[in-house]
XYZ file of C-alpha atoms in Angstrom:
154
model
C 0.000 0.000 0.000
C 1.557 3.302 -1.104
C 1.631 6.557 0.818
C -0.665 9.147 -0.648
C 0.721 12.626 -1.045
C -2.585 14.219 -1.968
C -3.217 17.765 -0.825
C -6.801 18.888 -0.884
C -7.964 22.179 -2.279
C -6.602 25.097 -0.237
C -8.890 27.869 0.811
C -7.915 31.409 0.011
C -6.296 33.166 2.946
C -8.804 34.959 5.135
C -8.269 38.103 7.129
C -6.176 37.085 10.096
C -4.270 34.387 8.279
C -0.522 34.644 8.465
C -0.283 35.601 4.794
C -2.168 38.858 5.363
C -1.488 39.890 8.948
C 0.387 43.151 8.979
C 1.729 45.540 11.576
C -1.145 47.940 10.857
C -3.623 45.216 11.925
C -2.183 45.266 15.462
C -0.561 48.655 15.928
C -1.956 51.138 18.409
C -3.398 54.224 16.780
C -4.501 56.127 19.887
C -1.107 57.063 21.211
C 0.258 58.799 24.248
C 2.816 61.164 22.753
C 5.222 63.685 24.185
C 6.618 66.995 23.005
C 10.267 68.061 23.022
C 9.587 70.897 25.491
C 7.764 68.711 28.035
C 9.334 68.252 31.460
C 10.708 64.782 32.244
C 8.768 64.655 35.541
C 5.551 65.132 33.550
C 6.623 62.265 31.273
C 7.227 60.034 34.303
C 3.745 60.811 35.645
C 2.222 59.979 32.249
C 4.162 56.718 31.891
C 3.029 55.572 35.334
C -0.584 56.714 34.845
C -0.963 54.920 31.498
C 1.165 51.902 32.483
C 3.425 52.271 29.448
C 7.201 52.032 29.151
C 7.780 54.912 26.747
C 6.379 56.829 23.850
C 7.051 58.800 20.705
C 8.027 62.454 20.754
C 6.356 64.577 18.071
C 6.520 68.191 16.959
C 3.551 70.490 16.229
C 3.066 68.867 12.792
C 2.841 65.358 14.341
C 6.222 64.469 12.840
C 8.286 61.952 14.789
C 11.350 63.669 16.296
C 12.346 61.134 18.945
C 11.302 58.578 21.499
C 11.541 58.636 25.282
C 11.485 55.624 27.575
C 11.419 54.724 31.238
C 15.165 54.140 30.991
C 15.753 57.680 29.689
C 13.736 59.054 32.611
C 15.524 56.873 35.174
C 18.874 58.043 33.845
C 17.778 61.665 34.299
C 16.593 60.997 37.866
C 19.836 59.213 38.717
C 22.033 61.940 37.223
C 19.978 64.652 38.893
C 20.143 63.047 42.321
C 23.821 62.132 42.036
C 24.848 65.651 41.038
C 22.217 67.305 43.274
C 20.666 69.139 40.318
C 17.050 70.288 40.042
C 14.832 68.552 37.498
C 12.894 71.705 36.588
C 14.856 72.220 33.373
C 14.981 68.523 32.416
C 13.076 68.466 29.138
C 12.263 65.589 26.839
C 14.369 67.159 24.092
C 17.505 66.830 26.222
C 16.908 63.164 27.084
C 15.031 61.550 24.196
C 16.567 59.239 21.621
C 16.648 61.065 18.302
C 17.729 58.282 15.958
C 14.475 56.309 15.968
C 13.998 53.104 14.015
C 10.540 52.797 12.489
C 8.582 49.926 10.959
C 6.381 49.945 7.862
C 2.700 49.419 8.667
C 2.438 46.986 5.742
C 5.159 44.725 7.135
C 4.110 41.155 7.902
C 3.664 40.631 11.639
C 6.206 37.761 11.632
C 8.827 39.968 9.983
C 8.076 42.592 12.627
C 8.641 39.967 15.350
C 12.083 39.282 13.866
C 12.751 43.025 13.749
C 12.046 43.211 17.486
C 14.483 40.382 18.126
C 17.293 41.780 16.010
C 16.923 45.420 17.094
C 16.250 44.676 20.782
C 13.554 47.372 20.951
C 10.338 47.418 22.970
C 8.371 49.506 20.501
C 8.519 50.781 16.929
C 6.691 53.844 15.633
C 4.913 53.692 12.267
C 5.255 56.786 10.082
C 3.362 57.501 6.866
C 4.087 60.543 4.706
C 6.252 61.946 7.490
C 3.489 61.781 10.130
C 3.259 59.448 13.118
C 0.267 57.125 12.555
C 0.821 54.340 15.054
C 3.058 52.338 17.315
C 3.623 48.616 17.609
C 4.989 47.068 20.770
C 6.232 43.642 21.693
C 2.928 43.130 23.529
C 1.054 43.770 20.251
C 3.104 41.000 18.613
C 2.123 38.671 21.461
C -1.558 39.586 20.981
C -1.223 38.731 17.284
C 0.345 35.388 18.180
C -2.529 34.563 20.538
C -5.071 35.405 17.842
C -3.195 33.269 15.334
C -3.002 30.386 17.772
C -6.774 30.416 18.033
C -7.063 30.276 14.238
C -4.216 28.141 12.855
C -1.950 26.562 15.440
C -2.751 23.139 16.791
């Protein structure tokens, strides 16, 4: 008796299948953003209030100019306390990361997962036509994986 290698007819991919799942399907669009002139203490309060680990910094035209994280804020607190300096003049602009890596919203979610692994980032902003349109985090990738597990994984 021979082994059959017959593959039945394959259904077209549906929304949510791995072939079509993109970053824009899981990115956050309602973002907590910061401005370059904002005080770092205000950023800390916002991070704690919203239970987030960082966020994009945008100018008046909603163009991405940087990103600030818990680590950036902790560094400022540590430096300020160590040197006994006030934090009144500690602005986001002085402590944000300016060279920000972004991800394309049309990128496949699995490629984005690999991007997180290789870049060792916690979040990537998504920019379209120079404007910030969203943000994808590692947690968003995990949500996508859970949704996929319910659909395809056995």
